[in-house]
XYZ file of C-alpha atoms in Angstrom:
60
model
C 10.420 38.457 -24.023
C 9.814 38.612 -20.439
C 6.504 37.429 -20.007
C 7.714 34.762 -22.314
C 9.798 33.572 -19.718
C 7.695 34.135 -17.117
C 4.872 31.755 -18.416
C 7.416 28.816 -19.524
C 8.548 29.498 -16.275
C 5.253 28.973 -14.627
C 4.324 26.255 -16.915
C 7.498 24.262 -15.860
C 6.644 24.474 -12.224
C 3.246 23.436 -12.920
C 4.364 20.086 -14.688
C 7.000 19.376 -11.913
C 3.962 19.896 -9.021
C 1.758 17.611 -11.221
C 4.624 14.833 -12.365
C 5.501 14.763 -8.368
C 1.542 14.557 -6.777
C 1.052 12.148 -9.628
C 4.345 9.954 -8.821
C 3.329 9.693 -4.846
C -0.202 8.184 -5.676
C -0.483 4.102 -4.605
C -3.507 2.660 -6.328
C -4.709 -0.394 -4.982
C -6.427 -3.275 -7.837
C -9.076 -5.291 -5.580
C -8.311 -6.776 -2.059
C -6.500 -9.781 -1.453
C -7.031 -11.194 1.870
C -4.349 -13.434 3.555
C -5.458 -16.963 4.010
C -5.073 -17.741 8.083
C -3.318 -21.269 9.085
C -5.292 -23.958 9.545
C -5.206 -25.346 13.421
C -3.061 -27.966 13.365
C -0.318 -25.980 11.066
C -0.800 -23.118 13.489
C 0.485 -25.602 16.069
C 3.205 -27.617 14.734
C 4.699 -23.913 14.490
C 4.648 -22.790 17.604
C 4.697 -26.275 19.333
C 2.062 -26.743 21.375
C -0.087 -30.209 21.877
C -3.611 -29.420 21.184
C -4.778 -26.928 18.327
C -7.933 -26.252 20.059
C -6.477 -22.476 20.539
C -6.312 -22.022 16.977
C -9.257 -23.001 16.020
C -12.391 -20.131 15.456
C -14.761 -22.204 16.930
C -12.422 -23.158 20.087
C -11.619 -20.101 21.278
C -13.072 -18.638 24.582
């Protein structure tokens, strides 16, 4: 009777580790990459006169 209880005792522990390592995992399904403001949105937003700053090709 006691080793009885000793393995359902061991099993239990077992499932709780597993169940809790299993719970914590974060999968991730593909990438989704943020679209960046265009120029002139970028600066209506923060205010400023020209968009050349925003713009990839602009910049210096």
């Amino acid at each position: 009777m006691k080793k009885f209880k000793l393995i359902r005792f061991g099993m239990t522990i077992l499932v709780i580790l597993f169940a809790f390592s299993v719970s914590n995992c974060h999968v991730q399904m593909g990438t989704h990459k943020s679209k960046s403001l265009p120029p002139g949105q970028a600066k209506k937003i923060n205010g400023d006169k020209s968009a050349k700053k925003y713009a990839p090709g602009q910049n210096k």
